Amino acid sequence: MSPRRRAGLAGAALGVVAAGVAVERLTVHRTVRRRARLSLDAQGPYGTLRGVPGTVHADDGTELYYETDAPEADGATGATADGALTVVLSHGYCLNQDSWHFQRAALRALGVRAVYWDQRGHGRSGRGGADRPEDAPELLHRLGRDLRAVLDAAAPRGPVVLVGHSMGGMTMMTLAAQYPAWVKRRVAGAAFLGTSAGGLAEVTYGLPAAGVRAVRRVLPGVLELLSAHPALVERGREAGADLLAGLVRHYSFGTPRAVDPAVSRFAERLIEATPIDVVAEFYPAFEGHEQTAALAAFAGRPALVAAGDRDQLTPQPHSEAIAAALPGARLEILPDTGHLLMLERPEEVNALLRALLDTAGPEGAARAPGTA
């Protein structure tokens, strides 16, 4: 497709955004809405929890940022006794480690040693210089190697429980594909939340299939074009903040009106913080993701597979397929719940993680998240 054609499509997309914003301006003044967002930003403590910071370099030199919560450990290094169970949580696409806010609060209160990290291009981690759309088939494998680097630095000894949401679950799978012996030796349990082992090219996002196929053909080129003008796109995000808020609520939550507005706004902030060129770099990788075979490395240990029944990004059948590949895994489908289940249903997710940790090792019962 020619650059002019892609530009036309991008312009049409921006026109739709502009039209949506114009309609909303007929009912609510933009300044009022902006003040409301600022008020919500100031209300909640979401994203304020911090641990002992650390960095490690990936195999291509990208700096990866992580934090360790270990209340009984050395406060300067996050180190703890050899053999202690460590929970390592990997976030999803266009999010960062702060998306685990509710789980972090619960694990911290109960003294669980936990590691949270920002995947490359997200949060405080660096940008991989070679992460371009043409490298999409390799990108998710690289994330698996990134996770291994974080594990080697932050949890070099003792059993680990891996928890991944969406892209974070895919990162766990590509870790297993590349290091199956390591997973079998070190992983005491695994939780796959709102994620997929493959078949994402068939997801329709709740829209007519024919239209989605057409969009898929042009979207990578449109994103690439937009990523060449990040300053313009970021200004457009501000202008289209109200439309973005509506899309975030629609695709993140199963019952948007029941979600605390401050939590909904927190989800918006996480997504807003992801640069458009990172969005463009990662998007093509998901269509080629197929790691069902890699799940075999997790066999024989406690596993949790959970999803919302209204998840339109990684729909329920994808979690059912993961559970089918892991005999003995606990499958939980949360009713009236969307893609960001750990924010929409924190108490339920924490209870499920508690049950997983109860069976993941001798420390499980004492080191499990509550229902914060």
Short mmCIF file of C-alpha atoms in Angstrom, two decimals:
data_model
loop_
_atom_site.label_atom_id
_atom_site.label_comp_id
_atom_site.label_asym_id
_atom_site.label_seq_id
_atom_site.Cartn_x
_atom_site.Cartn_y
_atom_site.Cartn_z
CA MET A 1 0.00 0.00 0.00
CA SER A 2 1.36 3.42 -0.94
CA PRO A 3 2.28 5.99 1.74
CA ARG A 4 -0.40 8.29 0.36
CA ARG A 5 -3.05 5.60 0.76
CA ARG A 6 -1.91 4.86 4.32
CA ALA A 7 -1.96 8.56 5.09
CA GLY A 8 -5.52 8.73 3.80
CA LEU A 9 -6.57 5.91 6.07
CA ALA A 10 -4.82 7.52 9.01
CA GLY A 11 -6.57 10.78 8.22
CA ALA A 12 -9.91 9.01 8.11
CA ALA A 13 -9.20 7.45 11.48
CA LEU A 14 -8.32 10.83 12.94
CA GLY A 15 -11.49 12.19 11.42
CA VAL A 16 -13.55 9.63 13.26
CA VAL A 17 -11.83 10.60 16.49
CA ALA A 18 -12.49 14.26 15.81
CA ALA A 19 -16.15 13.57 15.09
CA GLY A 20 -16.52 11.66 18.35
CA VAL A 21 -14.94 14.47 20.30
CA ALA A 22 -17.13 17.06 18.60
CA VAL A 23 -20.30 15.18 19.51
CA GLU A 24 -19.30 14.91 23.14
CA ARG A 25 -18.44 18.60 23.27
CA LEU A 26 -22.09 19.35 22.58
CA THR A 27 -22.99 17.97 26.00
CA VAL A 28 -19.96 18.50 28.26
CA HIS A 29 -17.46 21.32 28.05
CA ARG A 30 -13.89 20.17 27.45
CA THR A 31 -12.50 22.13 30.41
CA VAL A 32 -14.99 20.47 32.75
CA ARG A 33 -13.98 17.05 31.52
CA ARG A 34 -10.29 17.86 31.90
CA ARG A 35 -10.84 19.01 35.47
CA ALA A 36 -12.73 15.81 36.19
CA ARG A 37 -9.81 13.73 34.92
CA LEU A 38 -7.35 15.68 37.05
CA SER A 39 -9.59 15.20 40.07
CA LEU A 40 -9.71 11.44 39.47
CA ASP A 41 -5.92 11.37 39.05
CA ALA A 42 -5.56 12.95 42.49
CA GLN A 43 -8.11 10.71 44.23
CA GLY A 44 -6.68 7.22 44.13
CA PRO A 45 -3.36 5.79 45.31
CA TYR A 46 -3.21 3.63 42.21
CA GLY A 47 0.28 3.26 40.82
CA THR A 48 1.99 4.80 43.85
CA LEU A 49 3.40 1.61 45.39
CA ARG A 50 7.15 1.34 44.87
CA GLY A 51 9.70 -1.33 45.76
CA VAL A 52 13.47 -1.69 45.77
CA PRO A 53 14.54 -0.66 42.24
CA GLY A 54 16.84 -2.69 40.05
CA THR A 55 17.97 -2.87 36.45
CA VAL A 56 19.40 -5.58 34.25
CA HIS A 57 20.46 -5.55 30.63
CA ALA A 58 18.80 -7.82 28.10
CA ASP A 59 20.85 -9.82 25.62
CA ASP A 60 20.63 -6.96 23.11
CA GLY A 61 21.69 -4.34 25.67
CA THR A 62 18.22 -2.95 26.43
CA GLU A 63 17.96 -1.84 30.06
CA LEU A 64 15.07 -3.52 31.89
CA TYR A 65 13.65 -2.01 35.06
CA TYR A 66 12.22 -4.06 37.91
CA GLU A 67 11.25 -3.60 41.54
CA THR A 68 11.38 -6.06 44.40
CA ASP A 69 9.00 -6.14 47.35
CA ALA A 70 10.45 -8.16 50.22
CA PRO A 71 9.33 -6.72 53.58
CA GLU A 72 11.62 -8.95 55.61
CA ALA A 73 14.60 -8.63 53.28
CA ASP A 74 17.58 -6.31 53.01
CA GLY A 75 15.91 -3.00 52.22
CA ALA A 76 18.80 -1.83 50.06
CA THR A 77 18.95 -4.80 47.71
CA GLY A 78 15.69 -6.69 48.08
CA ALA A 79 17.72 -9.81 48.86
CA THR A 80 16.15 -12.49 51.01
CA ALA A 81 16.95 -15.95 52.32
CA ASP A 82 17.97 -18.61 49.83
CA GLY A 83 15.09 -20.89 48.91
CA ALA A 84 12.37 -18.32 49.56
CA LEU A 85 9.45 -18.37 47.16
CA THR A 86 9.35 -15.41 44.77
CA VAL A 87 6.32 -14.32 42.76
CA VAL A 88 7.26 -12.63 39.47
CA LEU A 89 4.52 -10.67 37.71
CA SER A 90 4.60 -9.70 34.02
CA HIS A 91 2.19 -7.03 32.74
CA GLY A 92 0.31 -6.72 29.48
CA TYR A 93 0.55 -4.70 26.26
CA CYS A 94 0.35 -0.91 26.69
CA LEU A 95 0.49 -1.27 30.49
CA ASN A 96 3.32 -1.39 33.02
CA GLN A 97 4.07 -2.96 36.39
CA ASP A 98 1.68 -0.57 38.15
CA SER A 99 -1.25 -2.48 36.63
CA TRP A 100 -0.69 -4.99 39.48
CA HIS A 101 -1.54 -2.36 42.11
CA PHE A 102 -4.16 -4.39 43.98
CA GLN A 103 -2.16 -7.61 43.90
CA ARG A 104 0.95 -5.73 44.99
CA ALA A 105 -0.81 -4.24 48.00
CA ALA A 106 -2.06 -7.66 49.09
CA LEU A 107 1.24 -9.47 48.57
CA ARG A 108 3.13 -6.72 50.38
CA ALA A 109 0.80 -6.78 53.37
CA LEU A 110 1.32 -10.51 53.76
CA GLY A 111 5.10 -10.48 53.36
CA VAL A 112 5.36 -12.25 50.02
CA ARG A 113 8.58 -11.66 48.12
CA ALA A 114 7.49 -10.35 44.73
CA VAL A 115 9.17 -8.92 41.64
CA TYR A 116 7.43 -6.55 39.23
CA TRP A 117 9.03 -5.47 35.99
CA ASP A 118 8.35 -3.23 33.01
CA GLN A 119 8.57 -4.99 29.67
CA ARG A 120 10.79 -3.31 27.10
CA GLY A 121 9.33 -0.12 25.69
CA HIS A 122 6.88 0.10 28.60
CA GLY A 123 7.10 1.94 31.91
CA ARG A 124 10.65 2.65 33.04
CA SER A 125 12.36 0.05 30.86
CA GLY A 126 14.42 1.00 27.85
CA ARG A 127 13.55 0.77 24.19
CA GLY A 128 14.99 -1.97 22.06
CA GLY A 129 16.69 -0.38 19.07
CA ALA A 130 15.75 -3.21 16.70
CA ASP A 131 12.09 -3.54 17.73
CA ARG A 132 10.51 -2.62 14.43
CA PRO A 133 7.36 -4.18 12.90
CA GLU A 134 9.42 -6.25 10.47
CA ASP A 135 10.97 -7.99 13.48
CA ALA A 136 7.55 -8.96 14.87
CA PRO A 137 8.04 -12.77 14.80
CA GLU A 138 11.14 -12.37 16.98
CA LEU A 139 9.79 -9.76 19.39
CA LEU A 140 7.79 -12.02 21.69
CA HIS A 141 10.69 -14.48 21.86
CA ARG A 142 12.88 -11.57 22.87
CA LEU A 143 10.42 -10.80 25.67
CA GLY A 144 10.91 -14.35 26.92
CA ARG A 145 14.66 -13.76 27.05
CA ASP A 146 14.03 -10.46 28.83
CA LEU A 147 12.03 -12.28 31.49
CA ARG A 148 14.86 -14.75 31.93
CA ALA A 149 17.30 -11.85 32.45
CA VAL A 150 15.02 -10.35 35.12
CA LEU A 151 14.64 -13.74 36.82
CA ASP A 152 18.40 -14.31 36.86
CA ALA A 153 18.94 -10.88 38.42
CA ALA A 154 16.03 -10.65 40.85
CA ALA A 155 15.37 -14.31 41.74
CA PRO A 156 18.58 -16.25 41.04
CA ARG A 157 17.75 -18.99 43.56
CA GLY A 158 14.69 -20.68 44.97
CA PRO A 159 11.27 -21.52 43.55
CA VAL A 160 9.31 -18.96 41.56
CA VAL A 161 5.65 -18.53 40.74
CA LEU A 162 5.13 -16.76 37.41
CA VAL A 163 2.06 -14.60 36.92
CA GLY A 164 1.30 -12.99 33.56
CA HIS A 165 -1.53 -10.91 32.19
CA SER A 166 -2.22 -10.75 28.44
CA MET A 167 1.15 -10.09 26.77
CA GLY A 168 2.78 -11.01 30.09
CA GLY A 169 1.32 -14.50 29.82
CA MET A 170 2.66 -14.75 26.27
CA THR A 171 6.07 -13.70 27.60
CA MET A 172 5.90 -16.62 30.05
CA MET A 173 5.12 -18.97 27.18
CA THR A 174 8.05 -17.78 25.08
CA LEU A 175 10.29 -18.12 28.14
CA ALA A 176 9.15 -21.76 28.35
CA ALA A 177 9.68 -22.29 24.60
CA GLN A 178 13.32 -21.19 24.89
CA TYR A 179 14.19 -22.45 28.38
CA PRO A 180 11.97 -25.48 29.07
CA ALA A 181 14.50 -27.14 31.39
CA TRP A 182 14.81 -23.97 33.46
CA VAL A 183 11.03 -23.72 33.78
CA LYS A 184 10.72 -27.34 34.86
CA ARG A 185 13.49 -26.88 37.42
CA ARG A 186 12.56 -23.52 38.94
CA VAL A 187 8.87 -22.77 38.38
CA ALA A 188 6.66 -23.89 41.27
CA GLY A 189 3.43 -22.53 39.83
CA ALA A 190 2.05 -20.36 37.04
CA ALA A 191 -0.94 -18.08 36.50
CA PHE A 192 -2.14 -17.09 33.04
CA LEU A 193 -4.61 -14.20 33.27
CA GLY A 194 -6.56 -12.94 30.24
CA THR A 195 -4.01 -14.26 27.77
CA SER A 196 -3.68 -16.50 24.73
CA ALA A 197 -1.46 -19.28 23.40
CA GLY A 198 -2.34 -18.48 19.77
CA GLY A 199 -5.06 -17.80 17.25
CA LEU A 200 -5.20 -14.06 17.91
CA ALA A 201 -5.58 -13.38 14.19
CA GLU A 202 -9.15 -14.66 14.51
CA VAL A 203 -10.20 -12.28 17.31
CA THR A 204 -12.87 -9.84 16.12
CA TYR A 205 -12.96 -7.48 19.14
CA GLY A 206 -16.73 -7.78 19.15
CA LEU A 207 -16.97 -6.32 15.63
CA PRO A 208 -18.08 -7.84 12.30
CA ALA A 209 -15.43 -10.29 11.13
CA ALA A 210 -15.20 -8.94 7.57
CA GLY A 211 -14.55 -5.40 8.79
CA VAL A 212 -11.91 -6.57 11.26
CA ARG A 213 -10.06 -8.47 8.52
CA ALA A 214 -9.96 -5.33 6.40
CA VAL A 215 -8.67 -3.25 9.31
CA ARG A 216 -5.98 -5.84 10.07
CA ARG A 217 -4.62 -5.55 6.56
CA VAL A 218 -4.03 -1.82 6.83
CA LEU A 219 -3.54 -1.21 10.56
CA PRO A 220 0.19 -2.09 10.75
CA GLY A 221 0.92 0.40 7.97
CA VAL A 222 -1.23 3.07 9.60
CA LEU A 223 0.49 2.56 12.95
CA GLU A 224 3.88 2.71 11.28
CA LEU A 225 2.94 5.96 9.58
CA LEU A 226 1.62 7.46 12.81
CA SER A 227 4.72 6.35 14.72
CA ALA A 228 6.80 8.49 12.35
CA HIS A 229 5.04 11.55 13.78
CA PRO A 230 4.85 10.84 17.53
CA ALA A 231 4.54 14.49 18.60
CA LEU A 232 1.50 14.98 16.39
CA VAL A 233 -0.08 11.78 17.66
CA GLU A 234 0.48 12.71 21.31
CA ARG A 235 -1.23 16.06 20.70
CA GLY A 236 -4.07 14.17 19.04
CA ARG A 237 -4.38 11.93 22.07
CA GLU A 238 -5.05 14.97 24.24
CA ALA A 239 -7.67 16.23 21.81
CA GLY A 240 -9.27 12.79 21.66
CA ALA A 241 -9.00 12.04 25.38
CA ASP A 242 -12.74 11.58 25.78
CA LEU A 243 -12.97 9.09 22.94
CA LEU A 244 -9.93 7.24 24.30
CA ALA A 245 -11.57 7.06 27.72
CA GLY A 246 -14.66 5.49 26.19
CA LEU A 247 -12.63 2.93 24.26
CA VAL A 248 -10.56 2.03 27.32
CA ARG A 249 -13.68 1.44 29.39
CA HIS A 250 -15.33 -0.58 26.63
CA TYR A 251 -12.40 -2.90 25.97
CA SER A 252 -10.94 -3.08 29.49
CA PHE A 253 -13.97 -3.80 31.64
CA GLY A 254 -16.95 -6.10 31.41
CA THR A 255 -19.25 -3.76 33.33
CA PRO A 256 -17.69 -0.29 32.85
CA ARG A 257 -20.38 1.59 34.78
CA ALA A 258 -19.75 -0.53 37.87
CA VAL A 259 -15.99 0.21 37.92
CA ASP A 260 -14.69 2.88 40.30
CA PRO A 261 -14.13 5.96 38.06
CA ALA A 262 -10.70 6.44 39.63
CA VAL A 263 -9.74 2.87 38.64
CA SER A 264 -11.04 3.45 35.12
CA ARG A 265 -9.03 6.66 34.89
CA PHE A 266 -5.96 4.79 36.19
CA ALA A 267 -6.29 2.31 33.32
CA GLU A 268 -6.46 5.24 30.88
CA ARG A 269 -3.28 6.72 32.32
CA LEU A 270 -1.42 3.45 31.93
CA ILE A 271 -2.41 3.21 28.26
CA GLU A 272 -1.80 6.91 27.58
CA ALA A 273 1.77 6.49 28.85
CA THR A 274 2.65 4.02 26.09
CA PRO A 275 4.27 5.88 23.14
CA ILE A 276 2.58 5.37 19.79
CA ASP A 277 5.73 3.93 18.24
CA VAL A 278 5.82 1.24 20.94
CA VAL A 279 2.18 0.45 20.13
CA ALA A 280 3.17 0.13 16.48
CA GLU A 281 6.25 -2.00 17.19
CA PHE A 282 4.44 -4.59 19.29
CA TYR A 283 1.08 -4.91 17.56
CA PRO A 284 2.20 -7.10 14.61
CA ALA A 285 3.81 -9.63 16.96
CA PHE A 286 0.55 -10.94 18.37
CA GLU A 287 -0.91 -12.23 15.14
CA GLY A 288 1.94 -14.71 14.75
CA HIS A 289 1.97 -15.81 18.39
CA GLU A 290 1.54 -19.59 18.68
CA GLN A 291 2.95 -21.23 21.79
CA THR A 292 0.52 -24.00 22.74
CA ALA A 293 3.34 -26.55 22.60
CA ALA A 294 5.47 -24.48 24.98
CA LEU A 295 2.87 -24.88 27.73
CA ALA A 296 4.10 -28.45 28.23
CA ALA A 297 7.00 -27.05 30.26
CA PHE A 298 4.48 -25.99 32.94
CA ALA A 299 2.86 -29.42 33.17
CA GLY A 300 2.89 -31.18 36.52
CA ARG A 301 2.87 -28.06 38.67
CA PRO A 302 0.01 -25.92 40.00
CA ALA A 303 -1.45 -23.66 37.35
CA LEU A 304 -4.22 -21.09 37.23
CA VAL A 305 -5.93 -19.94 34.04
CA ALA A 306 -8.39 -17.07 34.51
CA ALA A 307 -10.29 -14.74 32.21
CA GLY A 308 -13.33 -12.52 32.07
CA ASP A 309 -16.36 -13.79 30.20
CA ARG A 310 -16.64 -10.40 28.46
CA ASP A 311 -13.00 -10.13 27.43
CA GLN A 312 -13.00 -8.94 23.80
CA LEU A 313 -9.22 -8.85 23.37
CA THR A 314 -8.29 -12.38 24.52
CA PRO A 315 -11.72 -14.01 24.64
CA GLN A 316 -12.73 -16.82 26.99
CA PRO A 317 -12.06 -19.68 24.49
CA HIS A 318 -8.36 -18.72 24.48
CA SER A 319 -8.13 -19.38 28.22
CA GLU A 320 -10.07 -22.60 27.80
CA ALA A 321 -7.50 -23.71 25.22
CA ILE A 322 -4.62 -22.98 27.61
CA ALA A 323 -6.33 -24.95 30.38
CA ALA A 324 -6.89 -27.86 27.99
CA ALA A 325 -3.16 -27.91 27.26
CA LEU A 326 -2.40 -28.01 31.01
CA PRO A 327 -4.27 -30.98 32.51
CA GLY A 328 -4.98 -30.27 36.14
CA ALA A 329 -4.91 -26.48 35.74
CA ARG A 330 -7.62 -24.54 37.50
CA LEU A 331 -9.79 -22.68 34.99
CA GLU A 332 -11.82 -19.75 36.30
CA ILE A 333 -14.04 -17.58 34.11
CA LEU A 334 -15.11 -14.46 35.98
CA PRO A 335 -18.64 -13.29 35.13
CA ASP A 336 -19.33 -9.78 33.84
CA THR A 337 -15.59 -9.14 33.60
CA GLY A 338 -13.41 -7.76 30.81
CA HIS A 339 -9.74 -7.84 29.85
CA LEU A 340 -8.30 -5.99 32.86
CA LEU A 341 -9.60 -8.52 35.36
CA MET A 342 -6.91 -7.75 37.95
CA LEU A 343 -8.23 -4.17 38.14
CA GLU A 344 -11.92 -4.91 37.67
CA ARG A 345 -12.11 -7.91 40.03
CA PRO A 346 -9.10 -7.55 42.36
CA GLU A 347 -10.61 -9.46 45.27
CA GLU A 348 -11.51 -12.43 43.10
CA VAL A 349 -8.13 -12.45 41.35
CA ASN A 350 -6.29 -12.20 44.67
CA ALA A 351 -8.29 -15.12 46.05
CA LEU A 352 -7.39 -17.20 43.01
CA LEU A 353 -3.71 -16.35 43.40
CA ARG A 354 -3.92 -17.26 47.06
CA ALA A 355 -5.23 -20.70 46.17
CA LEU A 356 -2.43 -21.11 43.63
CA LEU A 357 0.25 -20.18 46.17
CA ASP A 358 -1.29 -22.48 48.74
CA THR A 359 -0.36 -25.39 46.48
CA ALA A 360 2.85 -24.02 44.96
CA GLY A 361 5.16 -24.92 47.82
CA PRO A 362 5.59 -25.34 51.56
CA GLU A 363 5.43 -21.57 52.07
CA GLY A 364 2.18 -21.24 50.15
CA ALA A 365 -0.34 -20.89 52.95
CA ALA A 366 1.69 -18.26 54.78
CA ARG A 367 2.75 -16.37 51.69
CA ALA A 368 -0.41 -15.71 49.71
CA PRO A 369 -2.27 -12.58 48.64
CA GLY A 370 -5.36 -11.55 50.51
CA THR A 371 -8.36 -9.72 49.13
CA ALA A 372 -7.15 -6.12 49.24
#
